[in-house]
mmCIF file of C-alpha atoms in Angstrom:
data_model
loop_
_atom_site.group_PDB
_atom_site.id
_atom_site.type_symbol
_atom_site.label_atom_id
_atom_site.label_comp_id
_atom_site.label_asym_id
_atom_site.label_seq_id
_atom_site.Cartn_x
_atom_site.Cartn_y
_atom_site.Cartn_z
ATOM 1 C CA MET K 201 17.775 -15.321 -9.642
ATOM 2 C CA SER K 202 14.718 -13.928 -7.865
ATOM 3 C CA ASP K 203 11.336 -15.637 -8.174
ATOM 4 C CA LEU K 204 10.052 -12.217 -9.197
ATOM 5 C CA GLU K 205 12.426 -11.661 -12.098
ATOM 6 C CA GLY K 206 10.514 -11.063 -15.311
ATOM 7 C CA THR K 207 7.300 -10.023 -13.586
ATOM 8 C CA THR K 208 5.719 -6.570 -13.724
ATOM 9 C CA ALA K 209 4.438 -4.434 -10.860
ATOM 10 C CA ILE K 210 2.507 -1.203 -10.507
ATOM 11 C CA VAL K 211 3.468 0.951 -7.528
ATOM 12 C CA THR K 212 1.380 4.014 -6.740
ATOM 13 C CA GLY K 213 2.718 6.921 -4.719
ATOM 14 C CA ALA K 214 6.234 5.943 -5.791
ATOM 15 C CA ALA K 215 7.957 9.330 -5.775
ATOM 16 C CA HIS K 216 8.923 9.283 -2.107
ATOM 17 C CA GLY K 217 8.858 7.243 1.074
ATOM 18 C CA ILE K 218 7.575 3.684 1.176
ATOM 19 C CA GLY K 219 6.570 3.620 -2.496
ATOM 20 C CA ASN K 220 10.033 4.789 -3.514
ATOM 21 C CA GLY K 221 11.659 2.103 -1.395
ATOM 22 C CA ILE K 222 9.378 -0.578 -2.810
ATOM 23 C CA ALA K 223 10.156 0.485 -6.372
ATOM 24 C CA ARG K 224 13.905 0.354 -5.764
ATOM 25 C CA VAL K 225 13.836 -3.073 -4.138
ATOM 26 C CA LEU K 226 11.547 -4.575 -6.789
ATOM 27 C CA ALA K 227 13.742 -3.165 -9.559
ATOM 28 C CA GLY K 228 16.693 -4.869 -7.908
ATOM 29 C CA LYS K 229 14.767 -8.154 -8.114
ATOM 30 C CA GLY K 230 14.363 -7.808 -11.875
ATOM 31 C CA VAL K 231 10.760 -6.613 -11.777
ATOM 32 C CA ALA K 232 9.553 -4.285 -14.541
ATOM 33 C CA LEU K 233 7.795 -1.291 -13.039
ATOM 34 C CA ALA K 234 4.996 1.153 -13.748
ATOM 35 C CA LEU K 235 5.182 4.019 -11.265
ATOM 36 C CA CYS K 236 2.772 6.841 -10.654
ATOM 37 C CA ASP K 237 2.497 9.821 -8.348
ATOM 38 C CA ILE K 238 1.296 13.409 -8.354
ATOM 39 C CA ALA K 239 4.853 14.489 -7.484
ATOM 40 C CA PRO K 240 7.187 15.082 -10.466
ATOM 41 C CA ALA K 241 9.985 13.257 -8.631
ATOM 42 C CA VAL K 242 8.468 9.970 -9.820
ATOM 43 C CA HIS K 243 10.045 10.666 -13.220
ATOM 44 C CA ASP K 244 13.459 11.213 -11.624
ATOM 45 C CA LEU K 245 13.153 7.844 -9.896
ATOM 46 C CA ALA K 246 12.146 6.139 -13.139
ATOM 47 C CA ALA K 247 15.122 7.658 -14.973
ATOM 48 C CA GLU K 248 17.480 6.537 -12.211
ATOM 49 C CA LEU K 249 16.166 2.974 -12.224
ATOM 50 C CA GLU K 250 16.281 2.840 -16.027
ATOM 51 C CA ALA K 251 19.892 3.966 -15.949
ATOM 52 C CA ASP K 252 20.581 0.981 -13.694
ATOM 53 C CA GLY K 253 19.035 -1.354 -16.256
ATOM 54 C CA ALA K 254 15.446 -1.667 -15.047
ATOM 55 C CA SER K 255 12.432 -1.532 -17.357
ATOM 56 C CA VAL K 256 10.327 1.343 -16.016
ATOM 57 C CA MET K 257 7.519 3.653 -17.045
ATOM 58 C CA ALA K 258 6.269 6.572 -14.985
ATOM 59 C CA ALA K 259 3.169 8.722 -15.105
ATOM 60 C CA ASP K 260 1.644 11.727 -13.385
ATOM 61 C CA ALA K 261 -1.536 10.156 -12.052
ATOM 62 C CA ASP K 262 -3.816 11.033 -9.155
ATOM 63 C CA VAL K 263 -5.216 7.779 -7.776
ATOM 64 C CA SER K 264 -8.420 9.545 -6.710
ATOM 65 C CA ASP K 265 -9.223 10.307 -10.375
ATOM 66 C CA PRO K 266 -10.990 7.372 -12.087
ATOM 67 C CA ALA K 267 -10.004 8.482 -15.588
ATOM 68 C CA ALA K 268 -6.355 8.880 -14.591
ATOM 69 C CA VAL K 269 -6.224 5.460 -12.937
ATOM 70 C CA ARG K 270 -7.926 3.758 -15.872
ATOM 71 C CA ALA K 271 -5.579 5.402 -18.364
ATOM 72 C CA PHE K 272 -2.473 4.562 -16.318
ATOM 73 C CA VAL K 273 -3.396 0.912 -15.823
ATOM 74 C CA ASP K 274 -4.381 0.497 -19.466
ATOM 75 C CA ALA K 275 -1.112 2.075 -20.611
ATOM 76 C CA THR K 276 0.818 -0.271 -18.314
ATOM 77 C CA ILE K 277 -0.940 -3.338 -19.720
ATOM 78 C CA GLU K 278 -0.335 -2.082 -23.261
ATOM 79 C CA ARG K 279 3.392 -1.700 -22.611
ATOM 80 C CA PHE K 280 4.124 -4.797 -20.541
ATOM 81 C CA GLY K 281 1.351 -7.180 -21.571
ATOM 82 C CA ARG K 282 0.732 -8.654 -18.147
ATOM 83 C CA ILE K 283 0.680 -7.107 -14.682
ATOM 84 C CA HIS K 284 1.553 -9.485 -11.858
ATOM 85 C CA THR K 285 1.476 -7.116 -8.866
ATOM 86 C CA MET K 286 -0.441 -3.996 -7.862
ATOM 87 C CA VAL K 287 0.904 -2.141 -4.831
ATOM 88 C CA SER K 288 -1.631 0.490 -3.782
ATOM 89 C CA ASN K 289 0.667 2.648 -1.710
ATOM 90 C CA ALA K 290 -0.435 6.237 -2.445
ATOM 91 C CA GLY K 291 -1.813 7.937 0.639
ATOM 92 C CA ILE K 292 -2.042 11.221 2.488
ATOM 93 C CA TRP K 293 -2.475 12.370 6.083
ATOM 94 C CA ARG K 294 -4.171 15.386 7.585
ATOM 95 C CA ALA K 295 -4.728 16.260 11.217
ATOM 96 C CA THR K 296 -8.444 15.953 11.945
ATOM 97 C CA SER K 297 -10.719 16.112 14.962
ATOM 98 C CA PRO K 298 -14.475 15.908 15.610
ATOM 99 C CA LEU K 299 -14.148 19.440 16.976
ATOM 100 C CA ASP K 300 -12.785 20.923 13.724
ATOM 101 C CA PRO K 301 -14.719 23.718 11.972
ATOM 102 C CA TRP K 302 -17.337 22.351 9.585
ATOM 103 C CA GLU K 303 -15.717 23.512 6.345
ATOM 104 C CA LYS K 304 -12.328 22.073 7.323
ATOM 105 C CA ALA K 305 -13.926 18.810 8.408
ATOM 106 C CA VAL K 306 -15.698 18.296 5.077
ATOM 107 C CA ASP K 307 -12.617 19.227 3.052
ATOM 108 C CA ASP K 308 -10.393 16.895 5.078
ATOM 109 C CA PHE K 309 -12.851 14.014 4.764
ATOM 110 C CA ASP K 310 -13.142 14.402 1.007
ATOM 111 C CA ALA K 311 -9.362 14.561 0.533
ATOM 112 C CA LEU K 312 -8.432 11.655 2.803
ATOM 113 C CA ILE K 313 -11.153 9.310 1.628
ATOM 114 C CA ALA K 314 -10.509 10.186 -2.029
ATOM 115 C CA THR K 315 -6.828 9.262 -1.923
ATOM 116 C CA ASN K 316 -6.547 6.666 0.818
ATOM 117 C CA LEU K 317 -9.717 4.665 0.182
ATOM 118 C CA LYS K 318 -11.118 5.571 -3.226
ATOM 119 C CA GLY K 319 -7.602 5.388 -4.660
ATOM 120 C CA VAL K 320 -7.142 1.830 -3.394
ATOM 121 C CA PHE K 321 -10.611 0.954 -4.673
ATOM 122 C CA LEU K 322 -9.934 2.348 -8.150
ATOM 123 C CA CYS K 323 -6.526 0.711 -8.508
ATOM 124 C CA GLY K 324 -7.784 -2.663 -7.371
ATOM 125 C CA ARG K 325 -10.854 -2.553 -9.565
ATOM 126 C CA ALA K 326 -8.802 -1.397 -12.551
ATOM 127 C CA ILE K 327 -6.458 -4.403 -12.328
ATOM 128 C CA ALA K 328 -8.611 -7.211 -10.884
ATOM 129 C CA ALA K 329 -10.265 -8.338 -14.119
ATOM 130 C CA HIS K 330 -6.920 -8.309 -15.945
ATOM 131 C CA MET K 331 -5.275 -10.444 -13.266
ATOM 132 C CA ALA K 332 -8.193 -12.874 -13.210
ATOM 133 C CA GLU K 333 -8.039 -13.214 -16.986
ATOM 134 C CA MET K 334 -4.279 -13.802 -16.846
ATOM 135 C CA GLY K 335 -4.702 -16.505 -14.216
ATOM 136 C CA GLY K 336 -3.303 -14.839 -11.120
ATOM 137 C CA GLY K 337 -1.526 -11.974 -9.458
ATOM 138 C CA ASN K 338 -1.090 -10.025 -6.250
ATOM 139 C CA ILE K 339 -2.928 -6.969 -4.992
ATOM 140 C CA VAL K 340 -1.161 -5.488 -1.982
ATOM 141 C CA ASN K 341 -2.877 -2.627 -0.174
ATOM 142 C CA ILE K 342 -0.942 -0.378 2.177
ATOM 143 C CA ALA K 343 -2.902 0.080 5.389
ATOM 144 C CA THR K 344 -1.685 0.907 8.912
ATOM 145 C CA ASP K 345 -0.904 -0.630 12.281
ATOM 146 C CA HIS K 346 -3.828 1.434 13.578
ATOM 147 C CA ILE K 347 -6.117 -1.369 12.365
ATOM 148 C CA CYS K 348 -3.636 -4.162 13.095
ATOM 149 C CA PRO K 349 -1.794 -3.204 16.279
ATOM 150 C CA PRO K 350 0.882 -5.195 18.051
ATOM 151 C CA PRO K 351 -0.321 -7.794 20.547
ATOM 152 C CA GLY K 352 -1.710 -6.260 23.713
ATOM 153 C CA TYR K 353 -2.672 -2.905 22.182
ATOM 154 C CA ASN K 354 -5.998 -1.480 21.099
ATOM 155 C CA THR K 355 -6.787 -0.423 17.554
ATOM 156 C CA GLY K 356 -6.780 3.219 16.466
ATOM 157 C CA GLY K 357 -4.238 5.950 15.974
ATOM 158 C CA GLY K 358 -3.753 9.266 17.695
ATOM 159 C CA THR K 359 -6.398 11.804 18.598
ATOM 160 C CA ARG K 360 -5.856 13.700 15.323
ATOM 161 C CA MET K 361 -6.476 10.708 13.063
ATOM 162 C CA ASP K 362 -10.182 9.907 13.034
ATOM 163 C CA VAL K 363 -10.660 10.372 9.266
ATOM 164 C CA TYR K 364 -7.289 8.871 8.384
ATOM 165 C CA ASP K 365 -8.146 5.792 10.419
ATOM 166 C CA ALA K 366 -11.601 5.596 8.833
ATOM 167 C CA SER K 367 -9.997 5.568 5.382
ATOM 168 C CA LYS K 368 -7.664 2.744 6.388
ATOM 169 C CA TRP K 369 -10.437 0.710 8.018
ATOM 170 C CA GLY K 370 -12.218 0.936 4.679
ATOM 171 C CA ILE K 371 -9.223 -0.708 3.015
ATOM 172 C CA ASN K 372 -9.765 -3.671 5.325
ATOM 173 C CA GLY K 373 -13.234 -4.143 3.864
ATOM 174 C CA LEU K 374 -11.878 -4.130 0.316
ATOM 175 C CA THR K 375 -9.027 -6.503 1.168
ATOM 176 C CA GLN K 376 -11.303 -9.041 2.812
ATOM 177 C CA ALA K 377 -14.019 -9.064 0.150
ATOM 178 C CA TRP K 378 -11.636 -9.014 -2.803
ATOM 179 C CA SER K 379 -9.568 -11.882 -1.421
ATOM 180 C CA ARG K 380 -12.632 -14.145 -1.329
ATOM 181 C CA VAL K 381 -13.866 -13.239 -4.801
ATOM 182 C CA LEU K 382 -10.467 -13.369 -6.494
ATOM 183 C CA GLU K 383 -8.957 -16.421 -4.802
ATOM 184 C CA PRO K 384 -10.548 -18.860 -7.291
ATOM 185 C CA HIS K 385 -8.853 -16.861 -10.058
ATOM 186 C CA GLY K 386 -5.415 -17.184 -8.493
ATOM 187 C CA VAL K 387 -5.307 -13.560 -7.313
ATOM 188 C CA ARG K 388 -4.070 -12.976 -3.774
ATOM 189 C CA VAL K 389 -5.111 -9.823 -1.900
ATOM 190 C CA ASN K 390 -3.334 -8.752 1.286
ATOM 191 C CA ALA K 391 -2.574 -5.592 3.220
ATOM 192 C CA LEU K 392 0.632 -4.421 4.862
ATOM 193 C CA CYS K 393 -0.131 -2.637 8.131
ATOM 194 C CA MET K 394 3.062 -0.927 9.173
ATOM 195 C CA ASP K 395 4.026 1.092 12.194
ATOM 196 C CA ALA K 396 6.076 4.297 11.955
ATOM 197 C CA THR K 397 8.177 4.190 8.782
ATOM 198 C CA ASP K 398 10.417 7.039 7.676
ATOM 199 C CA SER K 399 8.610 8.996 4.953
ATOM 200 C CA GLU K 400 7.541 12.490 4.021
ATOM 201 C CA MET K 401 4.082 11.737 5.417
ATOM 202 C CA ILE K 402 5.197 10.892 8.934
ATOM 203 C CA ARG K 403 7.756 13.695 8.982
ATOM 204 C CA GLY K 404 5.008 16.137 7.967
ATOM 205 C CA ALA K 405 2.663 14.770 10.604
ATOM 206 C CA LEU K 406 5.358 15.207 13.249
ATOM 207 C CA GLY K 407 5.636 18.883 12.316
ATOM 208 C CA MET K 408 9.356 19.141 12.995
ATOM 209 C CA THR K 409 12.654 17.559 12.088
ATOM 210 C CA PRO K 410 12.656 14.177 13.834
ATOM 211 C CA PRO K 411 15.300 13.817 16.554
ATOM 212 C CA GLN K 412 17.910 11.191 15.792
ATOM 213 C CA GLU K 413 16.716 8.852 18.529
ATOM 214 C CA LEU K 414 13.285 8.768 16.873
ATOM 215 C CA LEU K 415 14.747 8.219 13.405
ATOM 216 C CA ASP K 416 16.767 5.337 14.793
ATOM 217 C CA ARG K 417 13.532 3.645 15.944
ATOM 218 C CA TRP K 418 11.514 4.207 12.790
ATOM 219 C CA MET K 419 11.460 1.489 10.172
ATOM 220 C CA ARG K 420 12.915 2.113 6.733
ATOM 221 C CA PRO K 421 11.047 1.876 3.415
ATOM 222 C CA GLU K 422 13.438 -0.809 2.189
ATOM 223 C CA GLN K 423 12.519 -2.969 5.186
ATOM 224 C CA ILE K 424 8.851 -2.791 4.235
ATOM 225 C CA ALA K 425 9.847 -3.564 0.646
ATOM 226 C CA GLY K 426 11.783 -6.618 1.795
ATOM 227 C CA LEU K 427 8.711 -7.959 3.565
ATOM 228 C CA LEU K 428 6.659 -7.306 0.435
ATOM 229 C CA VAL K 429 9.128 -9.382 -1.564
ATOM 230 C CA ASP K 430 8.746 -12.236 0.938
ATOM 231 C CA LEU K 431 4.964 -11.997 0.576
ATOM 232 C CA LEU K 432 5.092 -12.065 -3.221
ATOM 233 C CA GLU K 433 7.565 -14.927 -3.269
ATOM 234 C CA GLU K 434 5.104 -17.146 -1.396
ATOM 235 C CA GLY K 435 3.692 -17.696 -4.874
ATOM 236 C CA PRO K 436 0.185 -18.567 -6.010
ATOM 237 C CA ASP K 437 -0.424 -20.846 -3.019
ATOM 238 C CA GLY K 438 0.507 -18.139 -0.550
ATOM 239 C CA ARG K 439 -1.701 -16.412 1.981
ATOM 240 C CA THR K 440 -4.574 -14.160 1.007
ATOM 241 C CA GLY K 441 -6.982 -11.902 2.868
ATOM 242 C CA GLU K 442 -4.487 -11.077 5.628
ATOM 243 C CA ASN K 443 -3.633 -7.823 7.360
ATOM 244 C CA ILE K 444 0.071 -8.232 8.051
ATOM 245 C CA GLY K 445 1.250 -6.240 11.058
ATOM 246 C CA ILE K 446 4.715 -4.661 10.944
ATOM 247 C CA TRP K 447 5.639 -3.040 14.250
ATOM 248 C CA LEU K 448 8.456 -1.135 15.896
ATOM 249 C CA ASP K 449 10.592 -3.207 18.239
ATOM 250 C CA HIS K 450 9.343 -6.432 16.613
ATOM 251 C CA GLU K 451 10.941 -8.651 14.011
ATOM 252 C CA ILE K 452 10.028 -7.528 10.495
ATOM 253 C CA ALA K 453 8.923 -10.875 9.118
ATOM 254 C CA LEU K 454 5.838 -12.570 7.772
ATOM 255 C CA PRO K 455 3.805 -14.139 10.568
ATOM 256 C CA ALA K 456 2.940 -17.797 10.503
ATOM 257 C CA ARG K 457 -0.077 -18.546 8.330
ATOM 258 C CA VAL K 458 -3.219 -19.446 10.186
ATOM 259 C CA ASP K 459 -6.331 -21.275 9.069
ATOM 260 C CA PRO K 460 -8.996 -18.675 8.239
ATOM 261 C CA LEU K 461 -12.200 -18.585 10.239
ATOM 262 C CA PRO K 462 -15.415 -19.492 8.419
ATOM 263 C CA HIS K 463 -17.428 -16.655 6.882
ATOM 264 C CA ARG K 464 -20.979 -15.927 7.988
ATOM 265 C CA PHE K 465 -22.040 -14.890 4.495
ATOM 266 C CA GLN K 466 -21.460 -16.599 1.193
#
């Protein structure tokens, strides 16, 4: 029996890629699921998992829309009673550059920040008070290795990723502040910062069908999901406020916990 059996999790951006893999692995651990996406395939996934015996609800919800997020989270609480885990996975990528035309630059900024940063903000804020009232939970934000690179490498992504990286750096601010405020309430807040993982996003960014040798190097969504399970199974005394790096050509495992540095501000 899994430590997670009987708990409930929300997974955003669950139709494809990492979110899809997370939903499948959590369902296999006996976790009840609330899934959302703007892609209709989220309902196909929910039906498939239900047919396998999981308790699942799915909704068309854009995480950048406050009303949609509020309604989705409230509906999840109404159905399941208590939410133990929020996985803020929904995200998008666009190629951007400081030399882009003005109109494109503004449109790209609005879209990337709305989904990647505002979406994480809305989902976390929508669930935090509920988790605190219930006495605990886990908020897991999906960030990127661009802010948590492997040892010996600088931060930052490619030359077409300035706004994408800015949106993910913003998640770091939310993760750090939320972890401090929510820790006394038993709520852990961490971020998974993964390297190249096979998904529609990275395939679209590549702009072509990936060659097999590249696919063989990329991580798989179920590997990220397995690490998430390890993180959740640390329990209420587990780590909080960490950016957990997950890198190609490295072991996919939780790093050793370290004593946090003191904060300058209370």
